[in-house]
Coordinates of C-alpha atoms in Angstrom, one line a residue:
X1091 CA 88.8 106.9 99.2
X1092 CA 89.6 103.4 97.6
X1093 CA 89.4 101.6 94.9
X1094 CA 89.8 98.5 93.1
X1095 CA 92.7 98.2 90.7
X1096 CA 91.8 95.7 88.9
X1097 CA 90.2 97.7 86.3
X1098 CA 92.6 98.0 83.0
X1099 CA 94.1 101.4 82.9
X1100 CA 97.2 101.7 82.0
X1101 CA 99.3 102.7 84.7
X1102 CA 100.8 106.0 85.3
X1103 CA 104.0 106.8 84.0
X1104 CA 106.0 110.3 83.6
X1105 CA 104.5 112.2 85.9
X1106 CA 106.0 109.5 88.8
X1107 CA 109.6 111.0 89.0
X1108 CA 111.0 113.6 91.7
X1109 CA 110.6 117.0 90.7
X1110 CA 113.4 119.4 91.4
X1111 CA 111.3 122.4 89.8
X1112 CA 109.2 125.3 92.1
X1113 CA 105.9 126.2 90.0
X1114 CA 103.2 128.8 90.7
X1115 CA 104.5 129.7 94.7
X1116 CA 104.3 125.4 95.4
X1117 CA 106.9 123.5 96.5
X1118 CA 108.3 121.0 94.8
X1119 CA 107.6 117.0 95.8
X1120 CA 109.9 115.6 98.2
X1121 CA 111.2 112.2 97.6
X1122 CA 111.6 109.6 99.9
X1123 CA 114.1 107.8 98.4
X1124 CA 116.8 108.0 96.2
X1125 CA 115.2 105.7 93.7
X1126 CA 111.5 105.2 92.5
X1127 CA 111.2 101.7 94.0
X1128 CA 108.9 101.1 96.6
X1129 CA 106.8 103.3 97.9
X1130 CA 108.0 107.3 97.0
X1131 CA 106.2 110.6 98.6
X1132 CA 105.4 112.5 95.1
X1133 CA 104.8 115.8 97.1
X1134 CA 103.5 117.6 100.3
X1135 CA 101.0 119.6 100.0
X1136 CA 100.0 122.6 102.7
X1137 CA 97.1 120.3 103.9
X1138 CA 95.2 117.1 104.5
X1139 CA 94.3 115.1 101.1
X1140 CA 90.6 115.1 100.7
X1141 CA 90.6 113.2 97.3
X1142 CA 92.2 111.8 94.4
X1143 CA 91.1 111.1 90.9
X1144 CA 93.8 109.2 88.3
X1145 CA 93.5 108.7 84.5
X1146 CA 95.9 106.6 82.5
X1147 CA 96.5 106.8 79.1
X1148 CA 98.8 108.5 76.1
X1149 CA 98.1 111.6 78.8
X1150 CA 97.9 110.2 82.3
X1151 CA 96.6 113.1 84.9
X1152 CA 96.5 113.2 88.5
X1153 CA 93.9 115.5 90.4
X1154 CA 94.1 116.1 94.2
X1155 CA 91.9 117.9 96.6
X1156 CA 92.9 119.0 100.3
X1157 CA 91.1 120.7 102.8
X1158 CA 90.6 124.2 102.3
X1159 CA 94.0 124.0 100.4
X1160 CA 93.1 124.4 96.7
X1161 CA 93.2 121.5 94.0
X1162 CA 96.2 120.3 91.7
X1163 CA 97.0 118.9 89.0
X1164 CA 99.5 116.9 87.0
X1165 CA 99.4 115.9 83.5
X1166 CA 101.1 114.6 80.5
X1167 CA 105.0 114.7 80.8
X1168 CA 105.0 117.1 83.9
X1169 CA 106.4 116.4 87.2
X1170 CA 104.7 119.3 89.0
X1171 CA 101.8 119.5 90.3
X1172 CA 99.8 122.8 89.7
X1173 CA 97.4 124.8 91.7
X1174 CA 93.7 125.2 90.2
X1175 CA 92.0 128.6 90.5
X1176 CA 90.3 129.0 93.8
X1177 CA 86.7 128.5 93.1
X1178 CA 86.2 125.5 95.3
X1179 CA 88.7 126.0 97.9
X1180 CA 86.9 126.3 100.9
X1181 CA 84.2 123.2 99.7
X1182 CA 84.5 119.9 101.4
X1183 CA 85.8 117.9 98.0
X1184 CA 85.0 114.5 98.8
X1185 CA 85.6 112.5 95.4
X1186 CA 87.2 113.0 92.3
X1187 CA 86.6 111.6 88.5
X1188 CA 89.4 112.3 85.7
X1189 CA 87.0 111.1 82.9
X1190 CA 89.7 113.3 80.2
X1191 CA 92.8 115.5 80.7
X1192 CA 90.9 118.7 80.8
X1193 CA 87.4 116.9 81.7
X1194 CA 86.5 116.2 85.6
X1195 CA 83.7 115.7 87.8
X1196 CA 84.4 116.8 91.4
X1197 CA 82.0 115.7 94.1
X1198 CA 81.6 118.5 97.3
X1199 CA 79.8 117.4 100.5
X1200 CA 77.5 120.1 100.4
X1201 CA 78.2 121.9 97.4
X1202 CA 77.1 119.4 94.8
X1203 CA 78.9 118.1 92.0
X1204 CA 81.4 120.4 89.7
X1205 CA 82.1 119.5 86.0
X1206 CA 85.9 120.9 85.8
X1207 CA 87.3 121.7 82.1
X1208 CA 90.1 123.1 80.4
X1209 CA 92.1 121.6 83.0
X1210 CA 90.8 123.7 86.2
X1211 CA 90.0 127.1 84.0
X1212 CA 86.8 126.3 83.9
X1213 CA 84.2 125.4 87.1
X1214 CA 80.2 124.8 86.0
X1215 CA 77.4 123.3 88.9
X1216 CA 76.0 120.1 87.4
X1217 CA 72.1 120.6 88.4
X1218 CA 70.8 117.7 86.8
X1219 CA 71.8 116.0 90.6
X1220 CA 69.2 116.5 92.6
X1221 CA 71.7 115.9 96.0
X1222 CA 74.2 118.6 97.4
X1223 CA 76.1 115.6 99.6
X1224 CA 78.7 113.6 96.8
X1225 CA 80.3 110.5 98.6
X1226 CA 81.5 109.1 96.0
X1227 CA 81.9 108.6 91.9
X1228 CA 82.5 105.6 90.9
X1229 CA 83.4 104.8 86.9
X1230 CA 81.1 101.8 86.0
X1231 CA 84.1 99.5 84.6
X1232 CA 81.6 97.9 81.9
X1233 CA 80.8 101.3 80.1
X1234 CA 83.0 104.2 79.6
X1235 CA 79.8 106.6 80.0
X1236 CA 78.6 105.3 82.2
X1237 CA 78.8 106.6 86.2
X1238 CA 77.7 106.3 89.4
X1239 CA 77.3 108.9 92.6
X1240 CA 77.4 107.4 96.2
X1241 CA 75.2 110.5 97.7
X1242 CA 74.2 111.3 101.1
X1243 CA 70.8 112.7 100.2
X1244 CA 69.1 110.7 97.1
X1245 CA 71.2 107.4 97.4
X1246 CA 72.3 105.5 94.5
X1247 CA 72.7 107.6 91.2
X1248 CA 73.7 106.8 87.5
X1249 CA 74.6 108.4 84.5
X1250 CA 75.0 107.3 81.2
X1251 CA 76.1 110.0 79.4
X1252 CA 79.6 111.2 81.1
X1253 CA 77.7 113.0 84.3
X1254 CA 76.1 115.6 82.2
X1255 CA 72.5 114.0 83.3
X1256 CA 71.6 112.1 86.8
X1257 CA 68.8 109.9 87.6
X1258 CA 68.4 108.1 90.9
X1259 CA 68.7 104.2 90.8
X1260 CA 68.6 101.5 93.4
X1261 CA 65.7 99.8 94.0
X1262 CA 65.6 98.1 97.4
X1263 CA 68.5 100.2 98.7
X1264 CA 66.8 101.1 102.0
X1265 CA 68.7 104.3 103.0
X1266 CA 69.2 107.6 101.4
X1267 CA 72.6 107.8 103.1
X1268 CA 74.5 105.8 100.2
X1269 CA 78.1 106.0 101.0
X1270 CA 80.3 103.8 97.9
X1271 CA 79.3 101.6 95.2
X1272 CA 81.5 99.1 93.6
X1273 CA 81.1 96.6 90.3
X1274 CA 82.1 92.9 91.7
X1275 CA 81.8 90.9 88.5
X1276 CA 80.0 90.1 86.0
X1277 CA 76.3 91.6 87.0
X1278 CA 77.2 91.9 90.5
X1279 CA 77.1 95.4 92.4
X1280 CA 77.3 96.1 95.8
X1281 CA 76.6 99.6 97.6
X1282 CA 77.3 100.9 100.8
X1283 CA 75.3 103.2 103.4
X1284 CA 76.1 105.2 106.6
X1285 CA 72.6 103.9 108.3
X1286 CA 72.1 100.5 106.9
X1287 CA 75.0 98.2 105.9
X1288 CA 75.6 97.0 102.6
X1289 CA 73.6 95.7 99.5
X1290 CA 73.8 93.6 96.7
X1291 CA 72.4 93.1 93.3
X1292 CA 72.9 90.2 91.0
X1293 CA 70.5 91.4 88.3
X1294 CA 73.1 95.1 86.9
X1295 CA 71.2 97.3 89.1
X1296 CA 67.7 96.3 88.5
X1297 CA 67.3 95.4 92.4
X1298 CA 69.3 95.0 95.6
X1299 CA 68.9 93.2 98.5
X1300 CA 70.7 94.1 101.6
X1301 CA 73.0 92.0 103.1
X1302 CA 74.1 91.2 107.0
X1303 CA 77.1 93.1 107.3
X1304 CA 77.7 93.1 110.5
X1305 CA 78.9 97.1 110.7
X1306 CA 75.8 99.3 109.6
X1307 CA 77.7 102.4 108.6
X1308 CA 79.8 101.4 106.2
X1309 CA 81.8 104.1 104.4
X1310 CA 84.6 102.2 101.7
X1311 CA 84.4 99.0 100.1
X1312 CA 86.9 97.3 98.2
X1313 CA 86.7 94.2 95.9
X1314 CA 89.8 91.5 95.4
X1315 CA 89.1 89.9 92.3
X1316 CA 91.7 87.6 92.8
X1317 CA 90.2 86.5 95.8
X1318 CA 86.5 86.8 94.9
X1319 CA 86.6 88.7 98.4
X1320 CA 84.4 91.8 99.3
X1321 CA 85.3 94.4 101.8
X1322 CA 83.1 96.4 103.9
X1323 CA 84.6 99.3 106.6
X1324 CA 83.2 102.0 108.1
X1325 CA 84.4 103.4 111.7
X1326 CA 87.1 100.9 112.9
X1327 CA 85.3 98.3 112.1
X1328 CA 86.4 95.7 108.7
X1329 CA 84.4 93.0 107.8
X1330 CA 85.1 90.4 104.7
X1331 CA 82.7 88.3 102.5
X1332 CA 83.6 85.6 99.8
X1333 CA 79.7 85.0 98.6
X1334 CA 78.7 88.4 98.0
X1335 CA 77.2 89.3 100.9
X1336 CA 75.3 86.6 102.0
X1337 CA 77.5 85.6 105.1
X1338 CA 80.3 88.0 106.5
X1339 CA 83.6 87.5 108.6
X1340 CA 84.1 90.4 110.7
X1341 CA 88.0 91.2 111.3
X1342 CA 90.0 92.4 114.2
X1343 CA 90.0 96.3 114.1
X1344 CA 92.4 98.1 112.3
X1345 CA 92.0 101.4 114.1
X1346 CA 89.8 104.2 112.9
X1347 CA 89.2 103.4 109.2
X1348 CA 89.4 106.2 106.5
X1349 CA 90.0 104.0 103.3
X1350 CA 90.0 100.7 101.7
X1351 CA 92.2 99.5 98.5
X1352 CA 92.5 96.0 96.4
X1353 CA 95.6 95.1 95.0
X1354 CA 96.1 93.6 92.0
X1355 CA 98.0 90.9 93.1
X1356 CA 95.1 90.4 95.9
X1357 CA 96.3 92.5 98.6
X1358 CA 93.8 94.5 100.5
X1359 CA 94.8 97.4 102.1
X1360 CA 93.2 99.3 104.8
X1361 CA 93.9 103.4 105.4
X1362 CA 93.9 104.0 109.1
X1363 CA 94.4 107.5 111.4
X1364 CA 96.3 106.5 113.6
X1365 CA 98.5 103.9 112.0
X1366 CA 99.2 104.5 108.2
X1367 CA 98.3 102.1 106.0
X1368 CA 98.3 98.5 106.4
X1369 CA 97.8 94.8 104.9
X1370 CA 95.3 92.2 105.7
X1371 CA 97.4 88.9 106.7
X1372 CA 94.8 86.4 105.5
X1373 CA 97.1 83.4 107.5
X1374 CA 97.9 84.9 110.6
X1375 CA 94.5 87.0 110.4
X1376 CA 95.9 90.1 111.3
X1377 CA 96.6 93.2 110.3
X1378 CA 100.0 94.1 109.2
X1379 CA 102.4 97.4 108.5
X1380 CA 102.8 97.8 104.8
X1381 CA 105.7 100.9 104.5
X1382 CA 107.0 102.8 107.7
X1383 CA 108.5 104.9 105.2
X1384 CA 105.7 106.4 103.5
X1385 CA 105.8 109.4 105.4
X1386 CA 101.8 109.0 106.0
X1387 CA 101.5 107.8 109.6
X1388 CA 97.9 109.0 109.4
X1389 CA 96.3 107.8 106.1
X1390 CA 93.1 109.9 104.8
X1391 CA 92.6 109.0 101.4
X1392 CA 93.6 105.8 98.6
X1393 CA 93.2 105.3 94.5
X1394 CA 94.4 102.6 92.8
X1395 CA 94.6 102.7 89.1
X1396 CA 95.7 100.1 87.1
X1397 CA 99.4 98.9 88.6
X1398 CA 99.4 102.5 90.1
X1399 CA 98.6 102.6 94.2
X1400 CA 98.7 106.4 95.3
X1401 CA 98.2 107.7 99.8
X1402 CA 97.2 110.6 100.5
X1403 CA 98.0 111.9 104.0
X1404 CA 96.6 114.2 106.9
X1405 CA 99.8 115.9 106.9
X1406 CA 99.5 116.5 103.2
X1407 CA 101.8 113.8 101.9
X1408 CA 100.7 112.0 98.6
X1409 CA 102.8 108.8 97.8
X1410 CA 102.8 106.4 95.5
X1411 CA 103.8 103.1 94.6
X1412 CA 104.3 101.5 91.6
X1413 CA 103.4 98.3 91.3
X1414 CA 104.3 96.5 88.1
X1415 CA 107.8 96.4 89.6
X1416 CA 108.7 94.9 92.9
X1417 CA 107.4 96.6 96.3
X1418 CA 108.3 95.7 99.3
X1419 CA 106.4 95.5 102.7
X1420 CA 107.6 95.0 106.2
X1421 CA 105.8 93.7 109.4
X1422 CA 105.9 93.8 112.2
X1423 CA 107.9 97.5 111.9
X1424 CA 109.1 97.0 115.7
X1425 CA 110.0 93.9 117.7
X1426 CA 109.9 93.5 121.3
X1427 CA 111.8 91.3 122.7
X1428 CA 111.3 92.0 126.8
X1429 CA 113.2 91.6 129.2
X1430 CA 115.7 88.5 128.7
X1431 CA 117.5 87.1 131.6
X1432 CA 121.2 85.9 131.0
X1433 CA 120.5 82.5 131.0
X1434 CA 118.0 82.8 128.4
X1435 CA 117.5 83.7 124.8
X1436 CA 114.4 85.0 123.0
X1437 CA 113.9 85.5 119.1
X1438 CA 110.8 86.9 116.8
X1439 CA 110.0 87.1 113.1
X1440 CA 109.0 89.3 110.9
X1441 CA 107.6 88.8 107.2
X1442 CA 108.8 90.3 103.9
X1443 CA 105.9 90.7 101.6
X1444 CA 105.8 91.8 97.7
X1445 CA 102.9 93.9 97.1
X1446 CA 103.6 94.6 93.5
X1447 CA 104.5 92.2 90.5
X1448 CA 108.6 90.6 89.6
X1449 CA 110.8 88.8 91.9
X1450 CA 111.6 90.3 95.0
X1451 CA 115.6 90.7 96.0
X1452 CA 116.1 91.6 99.8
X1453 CA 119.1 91.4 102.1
X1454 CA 119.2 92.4 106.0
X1455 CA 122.0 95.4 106.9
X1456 CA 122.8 97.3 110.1
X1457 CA 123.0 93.7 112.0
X1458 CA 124.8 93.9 115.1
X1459 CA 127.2 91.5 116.3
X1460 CA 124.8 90.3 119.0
X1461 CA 121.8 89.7 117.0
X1462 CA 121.3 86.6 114.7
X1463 CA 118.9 87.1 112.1
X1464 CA 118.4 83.8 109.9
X1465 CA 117.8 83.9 107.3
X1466 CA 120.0 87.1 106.2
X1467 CA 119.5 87.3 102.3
X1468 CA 116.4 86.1 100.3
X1469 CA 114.2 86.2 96.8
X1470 CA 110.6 86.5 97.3
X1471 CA 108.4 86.7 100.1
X1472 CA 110.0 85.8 103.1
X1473 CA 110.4 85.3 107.1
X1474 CA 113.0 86.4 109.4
X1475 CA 113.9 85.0 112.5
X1476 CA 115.4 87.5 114.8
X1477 CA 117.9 85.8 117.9
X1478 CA 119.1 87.5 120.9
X1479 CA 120.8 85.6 123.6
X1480 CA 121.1 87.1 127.0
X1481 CA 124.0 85.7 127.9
X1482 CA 126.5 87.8 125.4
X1483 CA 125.4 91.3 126.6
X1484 CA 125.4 93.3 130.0
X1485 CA 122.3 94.5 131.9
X1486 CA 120.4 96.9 130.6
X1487 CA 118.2 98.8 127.5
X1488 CA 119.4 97.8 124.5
X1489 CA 117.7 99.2 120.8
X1490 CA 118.9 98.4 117.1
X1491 CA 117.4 99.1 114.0
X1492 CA 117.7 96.3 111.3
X1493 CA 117.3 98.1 107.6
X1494 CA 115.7 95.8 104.7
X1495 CA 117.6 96.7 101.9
X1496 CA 115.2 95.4 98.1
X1497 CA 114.7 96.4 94.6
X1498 CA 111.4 97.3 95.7
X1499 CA 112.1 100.0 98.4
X1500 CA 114.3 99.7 101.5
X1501 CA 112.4 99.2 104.8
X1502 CA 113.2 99.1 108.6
X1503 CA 112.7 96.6 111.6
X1504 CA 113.4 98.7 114.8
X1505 CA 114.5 95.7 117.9
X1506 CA 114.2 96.3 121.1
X1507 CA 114.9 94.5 124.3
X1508 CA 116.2 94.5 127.8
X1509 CA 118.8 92.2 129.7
X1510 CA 118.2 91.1 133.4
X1511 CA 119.6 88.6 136.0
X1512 CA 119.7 84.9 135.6
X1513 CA 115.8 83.8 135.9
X1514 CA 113.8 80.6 136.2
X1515 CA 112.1 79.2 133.0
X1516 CA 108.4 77.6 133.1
X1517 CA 107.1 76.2 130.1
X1518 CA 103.4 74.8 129.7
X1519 CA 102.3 73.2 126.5
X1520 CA 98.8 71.6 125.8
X1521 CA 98.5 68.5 124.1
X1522 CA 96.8 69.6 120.7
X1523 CA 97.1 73.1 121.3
X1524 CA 99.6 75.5 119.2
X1525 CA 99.2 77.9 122.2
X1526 CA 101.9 78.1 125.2
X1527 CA 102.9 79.9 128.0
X1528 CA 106.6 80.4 128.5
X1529 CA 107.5 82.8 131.1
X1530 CA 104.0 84.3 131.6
X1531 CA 103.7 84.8 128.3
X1532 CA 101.7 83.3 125.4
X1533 CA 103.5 81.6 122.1
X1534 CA 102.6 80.4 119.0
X1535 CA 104.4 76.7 118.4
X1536 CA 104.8 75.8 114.7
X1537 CA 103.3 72.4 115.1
X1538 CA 101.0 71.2 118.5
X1539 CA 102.0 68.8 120.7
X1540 CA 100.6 65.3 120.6
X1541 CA 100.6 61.4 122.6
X1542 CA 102.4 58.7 120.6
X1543 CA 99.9 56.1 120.7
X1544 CA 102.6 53.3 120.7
X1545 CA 104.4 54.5 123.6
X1546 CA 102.6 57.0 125.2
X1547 CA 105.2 60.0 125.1
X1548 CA 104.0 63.8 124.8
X1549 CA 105.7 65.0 121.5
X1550 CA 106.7 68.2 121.1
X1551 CA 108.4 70.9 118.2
X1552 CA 111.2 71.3 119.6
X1553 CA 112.9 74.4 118.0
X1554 CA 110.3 76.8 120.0
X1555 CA 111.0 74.7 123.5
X1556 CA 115.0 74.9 123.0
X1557 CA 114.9 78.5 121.8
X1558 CA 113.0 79.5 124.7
X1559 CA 115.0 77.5 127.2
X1560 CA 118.2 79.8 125.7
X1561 CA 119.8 77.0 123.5
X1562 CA 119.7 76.3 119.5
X1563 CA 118.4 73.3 117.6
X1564 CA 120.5 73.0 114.1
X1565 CA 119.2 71.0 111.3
X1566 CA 121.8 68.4 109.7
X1567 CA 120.4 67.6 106.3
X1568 CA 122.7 65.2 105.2
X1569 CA 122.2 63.0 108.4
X1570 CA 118.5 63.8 108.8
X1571 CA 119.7 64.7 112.6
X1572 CA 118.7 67.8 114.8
X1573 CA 121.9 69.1 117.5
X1574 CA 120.2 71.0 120.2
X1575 CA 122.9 72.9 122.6
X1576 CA 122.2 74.2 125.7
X1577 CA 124.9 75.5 127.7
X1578 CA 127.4 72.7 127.7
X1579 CA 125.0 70.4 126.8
X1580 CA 125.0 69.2 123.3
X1581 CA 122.1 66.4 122.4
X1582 CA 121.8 64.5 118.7
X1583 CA 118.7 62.8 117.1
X1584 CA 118.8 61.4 114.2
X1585 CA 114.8 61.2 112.5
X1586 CA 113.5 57.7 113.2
X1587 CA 116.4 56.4 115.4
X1588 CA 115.6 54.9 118.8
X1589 CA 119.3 56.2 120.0
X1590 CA 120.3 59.7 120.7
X1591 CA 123.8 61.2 121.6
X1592 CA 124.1 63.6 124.6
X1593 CA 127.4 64.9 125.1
X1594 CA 128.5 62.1 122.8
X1595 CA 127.3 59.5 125.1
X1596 CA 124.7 57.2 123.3
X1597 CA 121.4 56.8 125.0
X1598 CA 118.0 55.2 124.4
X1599 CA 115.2 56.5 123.5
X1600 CA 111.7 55.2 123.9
X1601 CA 110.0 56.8 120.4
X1602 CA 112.0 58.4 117.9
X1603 CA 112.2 62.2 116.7
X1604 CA 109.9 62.6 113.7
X1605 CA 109.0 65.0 111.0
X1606 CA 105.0 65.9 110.5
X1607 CA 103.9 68.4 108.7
X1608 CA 107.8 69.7 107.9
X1609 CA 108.0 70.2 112.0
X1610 CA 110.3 68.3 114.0
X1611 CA 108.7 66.5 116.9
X1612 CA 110.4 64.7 120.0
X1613 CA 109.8 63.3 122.9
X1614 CA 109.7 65.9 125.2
X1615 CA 110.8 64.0 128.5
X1616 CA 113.9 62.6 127.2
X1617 CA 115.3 66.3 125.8
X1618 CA 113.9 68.4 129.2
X1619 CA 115.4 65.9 131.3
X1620 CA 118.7 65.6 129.7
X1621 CA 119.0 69.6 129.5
X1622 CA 118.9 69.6 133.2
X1623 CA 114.7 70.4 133.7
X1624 CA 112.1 69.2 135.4
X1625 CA 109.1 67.6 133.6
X1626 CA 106.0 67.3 135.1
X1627 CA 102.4 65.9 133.5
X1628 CA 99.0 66.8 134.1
X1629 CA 96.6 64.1 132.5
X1630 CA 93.5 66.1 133.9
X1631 CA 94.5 69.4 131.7
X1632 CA 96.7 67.0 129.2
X1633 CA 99.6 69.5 130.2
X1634 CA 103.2 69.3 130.4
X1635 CA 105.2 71.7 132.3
X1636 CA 109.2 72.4 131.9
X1637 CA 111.0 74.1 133.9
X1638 CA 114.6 75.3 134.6
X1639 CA 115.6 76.5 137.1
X1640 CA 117.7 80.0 137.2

């Protein structure tokens, strides 16, 4: 239900590409896309994914599970899945392990485990497990026979000789209800439990200590490499720790929490019910959408192996992305813009992410004429700003969807927003604080406000302030000069001039506009005033309020 990727199978190939065939009574997959970039559905299968197992290779092989739907296969050079005998149909298969082609261990919650050969033609009961409840089975990365079993029963189990023989390991694990198990680095392993949180040993094994994660029934881990960063989840709870357990972040919920991935790249991703899969924003420290298009609203299952990333879905869908190439991810997939009087404007952003490896090409399509969208073509990761000003439209609803065209899967932004009558602005901004009201509601400024000590004027980033007033700030490089227009109002500072222009009329100012931090502050008094607002000053709450009136 997750796994690392940074483990050095190579990654899937052949198997990856649409199939246009009907085997056995199965449908065929149906793509998403007309290319393979991004992320593609592979197939549908008649039920919920339960489990997945990959295996790279000169014969890669995928093996998927539903719920009381059968198993499949795919191997070598074929683009169809297959349908297994159906011995373990109606088990609950909880975990998968392609350790050859024809050669799998398949973990039941209830049934035990199942050494699979031939490629599904034959079914034999390991015994030598002494637990009926498989969680998990993990490949131990620094021995290929080596394995271990998350169990619900007897804990923490290893074998060293392919699965064929089981012993129980994990001394200091306090709880028999062992959920996942992951090798950090180096010596390092941590293991989860339903009842007890998350332990760790430093020693390969010999000993674990448990940790305080703060959620005590943790059921998926994940482990960034590139970020050194452990991941705990378990109900909708996420929880992150960059010392190996011995002090833990816990993150804003997700939503209910069925899987956990790491990215090569150092991406975590999170497999939720109710929202698909999403992205942990590390900067903005939230979680973000990672592909509307996936067809998997409701995640249940993720593998990663090697540069290979494959969902499985409640509805059945299995998708997968490819990530030695570009991939792209949108959030957020909806903006709402509210209600916008006439007099006003009102714009958001949204972030273009690569989750996979190359350069990223993306351009913005389906733009209508009264939307601004800056900037409108890009390479990389990237933000857009999305402008709508209320004074070009009618009254009313209005909805648009924005489409993200890349060379690593075409994405959509859907805009929403309403026009009303002419309204009153009131802006309050804190000196030091990046938080504002405007409106009611609360902003994020760019940069906070702060006193010039020489003259004593509140400074302020201006783009947010303008914007939200309805007018636009341009940037002149070549003059090192900001033009802010507001209605009929035009006003020009030049950086570190103790003039201005408004309306082409020069005037004094008292401190100049300057650049910290690649923001553009200004005195806020002298701009307010000369757009036609009110300013007012609270030294007790070191608040200034703007407002214009309607």
């Amino acid at each position: 239900m997750r796994r690392s990727c940074t483990c050095g199978i190579l990654r899937l190939v052949a198997f990856l590409t649409i199939c246009t065939m009907i085997v056995a009574g199965i449908a065929a997959p149906v793509a998403s896309a007309q290319s393979s970039a991004g992320f593609v559905t592979l197939k549908t299968f008649p039920a919920a994914v339960t489990a997945i197992g990959t295996l790279g290779g000169a014969t890669p092989t995928v093996v998927v599970a539903t719920q009381n739907a059968g198993i499949y296969s795919m191997s070598g050079t074929s683009t169809v899945f297959r349908k297994l005998p159906a011995q373990l149909d109606l088990m609950r298969l909880t975990s998968i392990a392609v350790l050859e082609p024809d050669r799998w261990l398949i973990g039941t919650d209830g049934d035990g485990l199942w050494l699979v050969k031939g490629e599904g033609t034959s079914f034999d009961r390991v015994t030598t497990l002494g637990c009926t409840r498989v969680a998990r089975i993990v490949q131990d990365l620094r021995d290929p026979n080596a394995l271990f079993i998350a169990s619900l029963c007897t804990g923490l189990n290893y074998s060293t000789d392919r699965g064929v023989t089981w012993k129980s390991v994990g001394e200091g694990i306090a709880s028999s209800l062992v959920t996942d198990v992951m090798r950090l680095d180096g010596d390092r392993i941590a293991v989860s439990s339903q009842d007890a949180g998350v332990f760790v040993s430093v020693n390969n094994g010999t000993s674990y200590v448990k940790t305080p994660c703060p959620i005590k029934n943790v059921s998926s881990l994940a482990w960034s490499a590139a970020a050194t960063t452990l991941f705990a989840a378990g109900g909708s709870g996420v929880a992150m720790t960059m010392d190996a357990g011995a002090h833990w972040t816990s993150l804003p919920s997700p939503g209910t929490v069925t899987s956990l991935a790491a990215l090569p790249l150092g991406a975590v991703l999170v497999g939720t019910a109710e929202r698909g899969v999403l992205r942990w924003e590390s900067p903005s420290k939230a979680w973000w959408d990672v592909a509307q298009g996936t067809g998997v609203t409701s995640a249940s299952t993720m593998v990663c192996t090697g540069t290979t990333l494959l969902v499985g879905g409640v509805t059945g869908a299995l998708v997968r992305a490819d990530l030695s190439a570009p991939v792209a991810a949108v959030a957020p997939a909806a903006l709402d813009l509210g209600s916008i009087p006439v007099n006003q404007a009102r714009s958001a952003t949204f972030a273009i992410t690569n989750l996979g490896a190359g350069t990223l090409d993306w351009r913005l399509e389906n733009v209508p004429g009264y939307v601004t969208v800056t900037p409108q073509t890009g390479r990389g990761n990237g933000a857009v700003t999305v402008r709508v000003e209320g004074g070009s439209l009618g009254k009313g609803p209005y909805q648009s969807l924005l489409k993200v065209v890349t060379n690593g899967g075409d994405q959509a932004v859907t805009l929403r927003f309403s026009i009303a009558a002419a309204a009153s602005v009131r802006i309050v901004l804190t000196v030091g604080k990046l938080a504002a009201t405007v409106g009611g509601r609360t902003v994020t400024l760019d940069s906070a406000p702060y006193i010039d000590r020489g003259s004593g004027c509140t400074m302020v980033p201006i783009r947010a302030i303008v914007e939200a007033l309805g007018g636009s700030v341009t940037w002149k490089a070549a003059s090192r000069s900001i033009m802010i227009r507001l209605g009929t109002t035009s006003i020009v500072l030049r950086i570190g001039a103790m003039s201005a222009t408004v309306d082409g009329v020069a005037k004094l100012v008292i401190v100049p506009a300057t650049i910290i931090g690649g923001r553009t502050m200004v005195p806020v008094r002298f701009v307010a005033e000369n757009l036609g607002c009110t300013v007012g000053w609270n030294a007790l709450t070191r608040t200034v309020t703007i407002i214009r009136l309607g």
